[in-house]
mmCIF file of C-alpha atoms in Angstrom:
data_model
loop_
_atom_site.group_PDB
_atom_site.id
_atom_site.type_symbol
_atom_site.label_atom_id
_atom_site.label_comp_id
_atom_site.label_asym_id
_atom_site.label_seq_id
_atom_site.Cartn_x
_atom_site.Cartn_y
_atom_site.Cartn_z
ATOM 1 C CA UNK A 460 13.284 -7.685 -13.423
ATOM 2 C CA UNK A 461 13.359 -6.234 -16.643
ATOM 3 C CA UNK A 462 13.051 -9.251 -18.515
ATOM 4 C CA UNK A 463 10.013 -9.862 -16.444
ATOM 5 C CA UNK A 464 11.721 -12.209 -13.667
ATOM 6 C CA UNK A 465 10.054 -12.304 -10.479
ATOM 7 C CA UNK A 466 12.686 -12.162 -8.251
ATOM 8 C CA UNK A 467 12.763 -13.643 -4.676
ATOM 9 C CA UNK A 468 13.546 -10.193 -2.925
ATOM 10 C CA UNK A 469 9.743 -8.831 -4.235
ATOM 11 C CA UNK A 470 8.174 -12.015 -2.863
ATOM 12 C CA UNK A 471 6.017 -10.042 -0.696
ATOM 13 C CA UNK A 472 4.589 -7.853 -3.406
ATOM 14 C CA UNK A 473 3.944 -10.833 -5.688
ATOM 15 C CA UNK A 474 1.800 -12.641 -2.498
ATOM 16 C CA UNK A 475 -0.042 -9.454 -2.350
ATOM 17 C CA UNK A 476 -1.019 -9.307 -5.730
ATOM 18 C CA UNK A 477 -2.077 -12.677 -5.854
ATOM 19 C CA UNK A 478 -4.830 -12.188 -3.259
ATOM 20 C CA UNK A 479 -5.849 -8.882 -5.606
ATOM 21 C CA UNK A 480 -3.742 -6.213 -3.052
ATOM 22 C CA UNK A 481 -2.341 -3.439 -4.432
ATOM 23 C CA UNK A 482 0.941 -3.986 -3.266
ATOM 24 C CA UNK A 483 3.592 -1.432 -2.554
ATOM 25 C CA UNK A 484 5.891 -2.304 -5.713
ATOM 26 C CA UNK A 485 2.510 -0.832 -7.762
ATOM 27 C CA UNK A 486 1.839 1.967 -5.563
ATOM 28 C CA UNK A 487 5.630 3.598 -5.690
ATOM 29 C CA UNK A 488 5.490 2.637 -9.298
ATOM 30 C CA UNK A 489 2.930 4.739 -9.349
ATOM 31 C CA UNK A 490 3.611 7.531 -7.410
ATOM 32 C CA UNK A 491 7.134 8.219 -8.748
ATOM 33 C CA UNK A 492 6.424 7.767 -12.081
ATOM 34 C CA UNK A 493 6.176 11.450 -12.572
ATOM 35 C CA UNK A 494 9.099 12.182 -11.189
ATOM 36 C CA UNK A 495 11.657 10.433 -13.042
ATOM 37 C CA UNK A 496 12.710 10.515 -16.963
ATOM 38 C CA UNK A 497 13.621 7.012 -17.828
ATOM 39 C CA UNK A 498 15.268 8.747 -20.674
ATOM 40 C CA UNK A 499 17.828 9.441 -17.705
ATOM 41 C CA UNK A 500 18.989 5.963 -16.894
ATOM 42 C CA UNK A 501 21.810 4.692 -19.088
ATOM 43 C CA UNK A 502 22.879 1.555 -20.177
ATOM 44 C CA UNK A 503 23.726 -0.262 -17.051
ATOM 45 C CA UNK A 504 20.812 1.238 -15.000
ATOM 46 C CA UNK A 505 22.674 3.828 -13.301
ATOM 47 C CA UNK A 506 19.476 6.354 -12.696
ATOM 48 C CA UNK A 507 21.757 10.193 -13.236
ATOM 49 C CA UNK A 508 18.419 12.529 -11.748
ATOM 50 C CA UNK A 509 19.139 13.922 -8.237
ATOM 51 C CA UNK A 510 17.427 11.300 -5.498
ATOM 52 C CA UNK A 511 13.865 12.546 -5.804
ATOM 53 C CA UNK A 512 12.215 10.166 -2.984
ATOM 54 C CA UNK A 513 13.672 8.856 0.510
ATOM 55 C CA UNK A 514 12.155 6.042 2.410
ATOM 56 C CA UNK A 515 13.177 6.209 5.895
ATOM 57 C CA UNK A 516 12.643 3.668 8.686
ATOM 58 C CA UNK A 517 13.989 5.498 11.691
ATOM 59 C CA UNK A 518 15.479 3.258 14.395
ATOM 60 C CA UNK A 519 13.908 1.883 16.889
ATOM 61 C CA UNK A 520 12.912 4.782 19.373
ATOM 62 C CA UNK A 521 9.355 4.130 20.236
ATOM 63 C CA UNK A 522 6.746 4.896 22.909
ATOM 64 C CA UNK A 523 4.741 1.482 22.440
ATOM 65 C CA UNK A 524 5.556 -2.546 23.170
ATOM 66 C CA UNK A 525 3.019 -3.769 20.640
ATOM 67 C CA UNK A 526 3.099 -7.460 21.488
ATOM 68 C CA UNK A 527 3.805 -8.413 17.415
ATOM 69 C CA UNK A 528 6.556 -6.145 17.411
ATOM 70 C CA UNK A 529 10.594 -6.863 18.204
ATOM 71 C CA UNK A 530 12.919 -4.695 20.194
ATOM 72 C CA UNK A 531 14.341 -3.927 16.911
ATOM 73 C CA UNK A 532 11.384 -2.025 16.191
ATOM 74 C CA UNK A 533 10.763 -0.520 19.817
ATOM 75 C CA UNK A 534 12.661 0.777 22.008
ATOM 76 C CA UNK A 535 10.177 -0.048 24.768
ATOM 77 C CA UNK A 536 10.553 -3.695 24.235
ATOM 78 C CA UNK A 537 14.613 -3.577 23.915
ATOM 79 C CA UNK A 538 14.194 -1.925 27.720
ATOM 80 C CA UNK A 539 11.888 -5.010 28.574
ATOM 81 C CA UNK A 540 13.871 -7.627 26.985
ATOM 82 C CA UNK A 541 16.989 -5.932 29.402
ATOM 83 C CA UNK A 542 15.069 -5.834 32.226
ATOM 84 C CA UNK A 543 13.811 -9.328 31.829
ATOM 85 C CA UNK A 544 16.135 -11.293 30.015
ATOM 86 C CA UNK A 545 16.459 -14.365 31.344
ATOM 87 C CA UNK A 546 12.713 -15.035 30.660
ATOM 88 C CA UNK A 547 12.508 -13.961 27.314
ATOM 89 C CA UNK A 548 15.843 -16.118 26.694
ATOM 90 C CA UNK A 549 13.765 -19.420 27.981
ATOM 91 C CA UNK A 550 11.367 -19.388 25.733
ATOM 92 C CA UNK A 551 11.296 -22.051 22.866
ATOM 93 C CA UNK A 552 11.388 -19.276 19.762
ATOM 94 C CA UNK A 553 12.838 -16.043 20.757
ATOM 95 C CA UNK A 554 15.573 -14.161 18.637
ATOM 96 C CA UNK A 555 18.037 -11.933 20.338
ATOM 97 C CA UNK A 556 19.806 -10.997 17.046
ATOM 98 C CA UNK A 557 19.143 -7.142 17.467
ATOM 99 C CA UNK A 558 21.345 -6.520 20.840
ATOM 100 C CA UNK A 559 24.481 -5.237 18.899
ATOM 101 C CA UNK A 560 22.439 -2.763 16.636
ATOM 102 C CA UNK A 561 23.108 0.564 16.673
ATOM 103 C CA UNK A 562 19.480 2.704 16.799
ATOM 104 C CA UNK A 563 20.611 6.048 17.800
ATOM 105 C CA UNK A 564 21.217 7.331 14.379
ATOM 106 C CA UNK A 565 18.247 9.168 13.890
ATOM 107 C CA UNK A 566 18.975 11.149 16.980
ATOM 108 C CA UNK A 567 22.473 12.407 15.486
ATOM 109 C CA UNK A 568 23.191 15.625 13.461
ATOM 110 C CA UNK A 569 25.007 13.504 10.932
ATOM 111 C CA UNK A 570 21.532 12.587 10.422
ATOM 112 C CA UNK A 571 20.343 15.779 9.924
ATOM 113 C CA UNK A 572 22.882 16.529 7.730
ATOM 114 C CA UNK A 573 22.344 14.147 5.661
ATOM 115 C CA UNK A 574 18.559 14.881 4.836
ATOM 116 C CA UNK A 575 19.219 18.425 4.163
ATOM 117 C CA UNK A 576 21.887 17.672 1.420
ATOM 118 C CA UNK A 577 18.384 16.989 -0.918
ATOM 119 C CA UNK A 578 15.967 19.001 0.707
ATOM 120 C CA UNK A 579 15.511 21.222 -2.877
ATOM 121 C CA UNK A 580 15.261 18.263 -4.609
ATOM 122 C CA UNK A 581 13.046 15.982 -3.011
ATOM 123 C CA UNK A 582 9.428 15.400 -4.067
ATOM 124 C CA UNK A 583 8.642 13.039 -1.664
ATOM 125 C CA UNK A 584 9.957 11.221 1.669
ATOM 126 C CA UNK A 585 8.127 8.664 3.717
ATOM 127 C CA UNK A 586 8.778 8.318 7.694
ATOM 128 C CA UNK A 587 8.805 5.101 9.391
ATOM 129 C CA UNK A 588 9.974 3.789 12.566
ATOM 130 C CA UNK A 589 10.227 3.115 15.534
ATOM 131 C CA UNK A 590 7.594 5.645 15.788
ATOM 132 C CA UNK A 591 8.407 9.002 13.632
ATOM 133 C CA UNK A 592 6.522 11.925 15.206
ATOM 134 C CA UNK A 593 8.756 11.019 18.340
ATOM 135 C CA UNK A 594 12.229 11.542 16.711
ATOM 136 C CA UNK A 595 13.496 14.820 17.236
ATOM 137 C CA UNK A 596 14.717 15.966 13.702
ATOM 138 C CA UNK A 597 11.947 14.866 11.981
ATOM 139 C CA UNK A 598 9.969 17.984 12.464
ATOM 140 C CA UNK A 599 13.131 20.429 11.993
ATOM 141 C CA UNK A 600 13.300 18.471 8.693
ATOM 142 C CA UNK A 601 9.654 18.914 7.777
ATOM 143 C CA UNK A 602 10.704 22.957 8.439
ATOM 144 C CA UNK A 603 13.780 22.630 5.935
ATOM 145 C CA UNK A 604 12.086 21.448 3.303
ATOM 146 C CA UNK A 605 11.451 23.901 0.248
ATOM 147 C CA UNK A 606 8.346 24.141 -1.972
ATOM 148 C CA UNK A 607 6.005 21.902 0.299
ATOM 149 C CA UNK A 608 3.447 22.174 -2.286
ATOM 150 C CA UNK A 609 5.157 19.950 -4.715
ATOM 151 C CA UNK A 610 5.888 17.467 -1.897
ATOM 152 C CA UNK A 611 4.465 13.987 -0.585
ATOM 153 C CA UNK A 612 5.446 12.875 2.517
ATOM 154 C CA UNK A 613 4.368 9.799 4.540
ATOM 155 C CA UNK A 614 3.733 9.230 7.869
ATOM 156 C CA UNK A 615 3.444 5.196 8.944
ATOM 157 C CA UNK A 616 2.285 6.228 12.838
ATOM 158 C CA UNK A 617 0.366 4.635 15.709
ATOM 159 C CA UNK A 618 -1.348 7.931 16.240
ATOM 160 C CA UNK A 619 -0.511 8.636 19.755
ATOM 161 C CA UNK A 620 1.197 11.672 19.484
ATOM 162 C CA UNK A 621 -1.221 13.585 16.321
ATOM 163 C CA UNK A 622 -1.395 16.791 18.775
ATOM 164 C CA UNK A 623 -1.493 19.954 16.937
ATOM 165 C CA UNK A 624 2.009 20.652 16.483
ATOM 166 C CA UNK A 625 2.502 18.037 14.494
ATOM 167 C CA UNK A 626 -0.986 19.266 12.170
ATOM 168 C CA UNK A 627 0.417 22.181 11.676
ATOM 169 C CA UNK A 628 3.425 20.883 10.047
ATOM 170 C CA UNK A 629 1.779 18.824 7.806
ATOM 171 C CA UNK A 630 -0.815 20.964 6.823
ATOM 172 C CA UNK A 631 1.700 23.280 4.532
ATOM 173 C CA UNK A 632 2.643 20.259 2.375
ATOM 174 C CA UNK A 633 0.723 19.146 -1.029
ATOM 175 C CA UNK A 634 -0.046 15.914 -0.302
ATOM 176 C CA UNK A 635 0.251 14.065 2.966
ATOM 177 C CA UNK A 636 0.193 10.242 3.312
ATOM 178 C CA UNK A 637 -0.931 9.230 6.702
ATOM 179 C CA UNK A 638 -0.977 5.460 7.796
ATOM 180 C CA UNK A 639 -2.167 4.541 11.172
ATOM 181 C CA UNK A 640 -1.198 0.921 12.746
ATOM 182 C CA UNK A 641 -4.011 -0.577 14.278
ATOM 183 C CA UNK A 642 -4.906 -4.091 15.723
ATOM 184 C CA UNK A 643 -8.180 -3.293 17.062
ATOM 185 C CA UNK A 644 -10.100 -1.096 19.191
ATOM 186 C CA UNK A 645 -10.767 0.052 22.383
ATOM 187 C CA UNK A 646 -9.546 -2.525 25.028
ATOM 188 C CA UNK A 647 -8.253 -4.838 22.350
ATOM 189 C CA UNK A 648 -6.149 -1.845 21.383
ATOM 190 C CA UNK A 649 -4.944 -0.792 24.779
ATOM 191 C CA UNK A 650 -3.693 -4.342 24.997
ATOM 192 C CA UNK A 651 -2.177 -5.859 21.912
ATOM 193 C CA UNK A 652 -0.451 -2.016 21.235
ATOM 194 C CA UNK A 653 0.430 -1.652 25.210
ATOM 195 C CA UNK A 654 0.751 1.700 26.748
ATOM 196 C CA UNK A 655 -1.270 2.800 23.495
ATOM 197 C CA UNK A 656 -4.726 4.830 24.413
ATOM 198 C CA UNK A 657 -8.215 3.973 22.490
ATOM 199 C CA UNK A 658 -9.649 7.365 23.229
ATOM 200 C CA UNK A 659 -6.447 9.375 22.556
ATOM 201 C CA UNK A 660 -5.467 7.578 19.415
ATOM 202 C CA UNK A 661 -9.196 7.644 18.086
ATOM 203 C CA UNK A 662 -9.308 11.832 19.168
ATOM 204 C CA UNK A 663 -6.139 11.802 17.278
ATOM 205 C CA UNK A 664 -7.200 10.017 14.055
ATOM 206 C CA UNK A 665 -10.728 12.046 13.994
ATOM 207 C CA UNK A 666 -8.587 15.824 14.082
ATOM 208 C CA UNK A 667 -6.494 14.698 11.217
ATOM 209 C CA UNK A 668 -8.403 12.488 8.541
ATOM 210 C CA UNK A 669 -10.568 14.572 7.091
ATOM 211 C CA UNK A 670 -7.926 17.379 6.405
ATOM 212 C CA UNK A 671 -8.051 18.180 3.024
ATOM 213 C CA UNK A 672 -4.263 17.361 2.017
ATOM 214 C CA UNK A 673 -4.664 14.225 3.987
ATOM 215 C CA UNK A 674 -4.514 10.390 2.166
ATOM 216 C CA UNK A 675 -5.944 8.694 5.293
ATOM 217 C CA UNK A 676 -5.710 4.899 5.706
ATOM 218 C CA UNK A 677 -5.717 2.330 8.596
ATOM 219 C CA UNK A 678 -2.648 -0.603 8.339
ATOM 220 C CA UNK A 679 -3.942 -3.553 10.255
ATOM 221 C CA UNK A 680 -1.320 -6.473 10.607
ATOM 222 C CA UNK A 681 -2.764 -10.273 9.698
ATOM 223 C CA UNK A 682 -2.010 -12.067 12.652
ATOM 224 C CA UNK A 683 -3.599 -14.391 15.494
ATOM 225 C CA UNK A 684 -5.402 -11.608 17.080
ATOM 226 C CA UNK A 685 -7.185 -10.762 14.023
ATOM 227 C CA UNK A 686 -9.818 -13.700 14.434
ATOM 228 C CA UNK A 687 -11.015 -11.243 17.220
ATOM 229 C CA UNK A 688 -10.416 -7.894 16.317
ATOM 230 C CA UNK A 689 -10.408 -7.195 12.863
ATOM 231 C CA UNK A 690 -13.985 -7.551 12.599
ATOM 232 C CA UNK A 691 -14.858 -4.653 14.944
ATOM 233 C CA UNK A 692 -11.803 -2.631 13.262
ATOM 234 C CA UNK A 693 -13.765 -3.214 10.225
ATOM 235 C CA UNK A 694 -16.749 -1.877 11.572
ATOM 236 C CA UNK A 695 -15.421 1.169 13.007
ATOM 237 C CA UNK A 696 -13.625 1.979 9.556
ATOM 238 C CA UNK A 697 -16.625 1.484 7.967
ATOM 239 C CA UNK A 698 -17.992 4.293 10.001
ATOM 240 C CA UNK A 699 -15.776 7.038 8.943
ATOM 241 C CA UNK A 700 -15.060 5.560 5.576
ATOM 242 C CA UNK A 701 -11.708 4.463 5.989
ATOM 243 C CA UNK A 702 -9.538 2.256 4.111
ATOM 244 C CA UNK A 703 -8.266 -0.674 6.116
ATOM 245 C CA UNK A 704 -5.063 -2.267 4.337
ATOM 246 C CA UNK A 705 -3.657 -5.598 5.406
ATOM 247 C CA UNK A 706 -0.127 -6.487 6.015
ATOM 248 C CA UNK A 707 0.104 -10.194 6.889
ATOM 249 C CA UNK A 708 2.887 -11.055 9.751
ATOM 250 C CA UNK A 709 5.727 -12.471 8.551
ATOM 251 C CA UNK A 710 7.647 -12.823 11.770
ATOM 252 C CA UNK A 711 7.606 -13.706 14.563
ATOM 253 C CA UNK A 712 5.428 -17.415 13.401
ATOM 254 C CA UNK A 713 4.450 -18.261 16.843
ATOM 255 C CA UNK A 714 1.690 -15.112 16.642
ATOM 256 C CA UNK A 715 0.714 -16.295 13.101
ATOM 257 C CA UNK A 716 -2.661 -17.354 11.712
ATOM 258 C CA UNK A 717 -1.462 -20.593 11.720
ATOM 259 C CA UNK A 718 -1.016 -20.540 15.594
ATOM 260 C CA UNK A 719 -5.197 -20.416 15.939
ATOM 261 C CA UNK A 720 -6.488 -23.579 15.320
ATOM 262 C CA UNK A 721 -8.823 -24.526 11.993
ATOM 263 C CA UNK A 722 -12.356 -24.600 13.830
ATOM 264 C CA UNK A 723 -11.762 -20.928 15.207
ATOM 265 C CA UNK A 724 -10.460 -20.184 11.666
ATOM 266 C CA UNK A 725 -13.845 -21.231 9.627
ATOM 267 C CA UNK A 726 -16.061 -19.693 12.471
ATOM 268 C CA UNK A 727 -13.718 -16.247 11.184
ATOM 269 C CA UNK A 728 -14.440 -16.243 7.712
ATOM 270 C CA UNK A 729 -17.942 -17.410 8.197
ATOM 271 C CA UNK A 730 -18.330 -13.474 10.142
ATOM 272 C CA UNK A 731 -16.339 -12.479 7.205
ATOM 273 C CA UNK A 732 -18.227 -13.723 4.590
ATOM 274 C CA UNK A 733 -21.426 -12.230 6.182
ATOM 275 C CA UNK A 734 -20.002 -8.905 5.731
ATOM 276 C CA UNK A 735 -21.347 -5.949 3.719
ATOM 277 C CA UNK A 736 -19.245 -3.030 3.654
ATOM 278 C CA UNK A 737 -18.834 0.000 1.267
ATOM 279 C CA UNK A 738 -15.378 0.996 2.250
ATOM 280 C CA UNK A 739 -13.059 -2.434 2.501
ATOM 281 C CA UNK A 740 -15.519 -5.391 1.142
ATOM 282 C CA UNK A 741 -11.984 -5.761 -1.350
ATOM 283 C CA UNK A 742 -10.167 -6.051 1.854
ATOM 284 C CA UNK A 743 -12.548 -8.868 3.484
ATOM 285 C CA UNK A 744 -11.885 -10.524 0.361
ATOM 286 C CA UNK A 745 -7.899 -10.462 0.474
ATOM 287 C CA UNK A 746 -8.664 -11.773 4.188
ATOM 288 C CA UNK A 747 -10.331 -14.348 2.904
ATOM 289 C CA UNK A 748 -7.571 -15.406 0.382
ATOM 290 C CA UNK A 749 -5.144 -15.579 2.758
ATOM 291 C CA UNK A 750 -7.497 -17.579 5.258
ATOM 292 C CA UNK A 751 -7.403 -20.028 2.579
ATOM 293 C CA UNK A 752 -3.691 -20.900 3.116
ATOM 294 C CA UNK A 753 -4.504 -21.932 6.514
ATOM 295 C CA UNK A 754 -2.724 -24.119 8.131
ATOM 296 C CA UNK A 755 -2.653 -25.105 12.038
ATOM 297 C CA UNK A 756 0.483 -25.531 13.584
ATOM 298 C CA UNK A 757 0.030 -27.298 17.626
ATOM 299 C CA UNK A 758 3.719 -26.141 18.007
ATOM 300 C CA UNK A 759 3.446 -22.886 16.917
ATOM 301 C CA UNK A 760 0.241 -22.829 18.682
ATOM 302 C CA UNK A 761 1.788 -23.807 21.989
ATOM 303 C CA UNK A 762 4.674 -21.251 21.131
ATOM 304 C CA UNK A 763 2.249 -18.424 21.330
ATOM 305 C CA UNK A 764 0.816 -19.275 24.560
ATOM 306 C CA UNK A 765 4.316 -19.803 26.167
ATOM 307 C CA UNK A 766 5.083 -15.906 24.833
ATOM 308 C CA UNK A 767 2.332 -14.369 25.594
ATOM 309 C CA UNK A 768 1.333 -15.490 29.310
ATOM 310 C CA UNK A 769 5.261 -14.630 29.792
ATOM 311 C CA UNK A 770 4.422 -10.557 28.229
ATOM 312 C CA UNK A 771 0.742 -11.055 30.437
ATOM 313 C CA UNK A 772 2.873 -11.614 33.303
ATOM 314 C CA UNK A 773 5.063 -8.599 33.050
ATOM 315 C CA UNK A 774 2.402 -5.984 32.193
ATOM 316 C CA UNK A 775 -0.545 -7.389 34.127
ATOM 317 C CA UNK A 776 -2.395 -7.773 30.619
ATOM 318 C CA UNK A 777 -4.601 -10.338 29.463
ATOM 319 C CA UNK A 778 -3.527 -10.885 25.509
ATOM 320 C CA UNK A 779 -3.239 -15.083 25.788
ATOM 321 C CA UNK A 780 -7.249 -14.709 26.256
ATOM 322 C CA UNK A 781 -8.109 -12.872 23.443
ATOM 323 C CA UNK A 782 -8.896 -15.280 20.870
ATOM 324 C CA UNK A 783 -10.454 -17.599 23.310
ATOM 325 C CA UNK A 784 -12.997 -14.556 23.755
ATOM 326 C CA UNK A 785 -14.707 -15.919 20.779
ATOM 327 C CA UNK A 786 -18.093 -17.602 20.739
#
């Protein structure tokens, strides 16, 4: 990397920067640039400052069974996949590699422990999941934490449990990055992020976005739904000025772009194109880039039906006839 090798491991930052996204190698290069001395790293790149930033991705306790997600992501969906196992084990593309992880180490005071050995030292710490504001210590940490005006912390959320406990815990720190997950809105919402709320995630969203410490953004994930619901997402961002960054799916394929055939595809950048936005017109664009890599896949495409009429069946939902909702 030094030498200026782009190495396989950053492949996702590279792809990001080729459709003109800021991708998150530039924005922590960034951010902790102030923080470190490179005069501090020695010969063989051993970096001898305390640890100054902490990205966390909390297990997998969640209150959601987003349909793109995994049960290594949600807790939720690990219960489903128990509960219904022999389904989800007959379909044609379904991985069952996260049954022997262990996601109850968030929950322990080892845990705990361990953040508070560089609570005076950190300037900033990020909180993934699972979903964050649902794991016990995180708040308790947020408490421990020393000279919150010279720290950043992040929040990647889906913005169903904002309540005012929670604002008041952020509200003492310097900066706050807040990310929200979204796929769409309103019933689109309530069914691609199931047992998610439209009206109590957009109450939610509205109390906190506009707080002054606040770096507010929506994180919308590229996928077969998009054709859809991005559009309206777009609109509604648009209305409250909010940034809308993509994340394209990586896994699982079979709810890809490429499972939506190419006729539905043009029809979605043809909306796209006819766009006019102040906020995210860059971020029409990067859908646009990617929408040029196109490429149907029948298999795939079948793939996605199998999976989600099985999901449809178990919640009573009706996600295998969202795209078809198109004109």
């Amino acid at each position: 990397m030094y030498q200026g090798e782009k190495i396989s491991e950053c492949d996702t930052c590279w792809k990001d920067e080729n459709v003109g996204k800021k991708s998150l190698r530039k924005i922590y290069n960034l951010e902790f640039a102030r923080f470190s001395d490179r005069h501090h790293i020695d010969k063989n790149w051993q970096v001898k400052d305390s640890v100054c930033a902490l990205d966390l991705r909390l297990g997998n306790l969640c209150n959601l069974k987003c349909v793109m997600c995994t049960p290594s992501s949600s807790s939720h969906l690990l219960t489903e996949y128990k509960v219904n196992a022999n389904k989800f084990n007959s379909l044609t593309n379904y991985s069952v590699n996260f049954l022997n992880k262990d996601f109850s180490w968030p929950l322990t005071n080892d845990f705990k422990q361990f953040l508070s050995k560089f609570q005076n030292h950190i300037k900033w710490i990020a909180f993934t999941g699972g979903e964050p504001t649902i794991i016990p210590h995180v708040l308790d940490v947020l408490d421990d934490i020393d000279c919150t005006n010279e720290v950043t912390i992040s929040f990647t959320t889906n913005a169903t449990k904002l309540d005012q406990k929670f604002v008041d815990k952020i509200k003492k720190f310097g900066q706050v990055w807040l990310s929200v997950s979204l796929e769409g809105i309103e019933e689109h919402n309530d069914q691609i992020r199931f047992l998610s709320h439209w009206t109590e995630v957009e109450q939610n969203i509205l109390s906190v976005y506009n707080l002054p410490n606040v770096y507010f953004n929506v994180n919308h994930v590229l996928q077969c739904f998009s054709v859809r619901t991005l559009i309206p997402l777009l609109h509604w961002c648009e209305k409250y000025q909010i940034p809308l960054r993509i994340i394209k799916l990586s896994e699982p394929d079979y709810l890809s772009l490429d499972t939506v055939d190419a006729n539905t595809i043009s029809k979605f950048a043809d909306r796209l194109k006819e766009l006019n936005l102040t906020t995210n017109q860059n971020t029409v664009q990067q859908v646009l880039s990617y929408l040029q890599n196109h490429t149907h896949s029948e298999n795939l495409e079948r793939q996605r039906h199998e999976y989600l009429q099985l999901i449809d069946s178990i919640r009573s939902t009706k996600t295998d006839q969202i795209i078809e909702e198109i004109e």
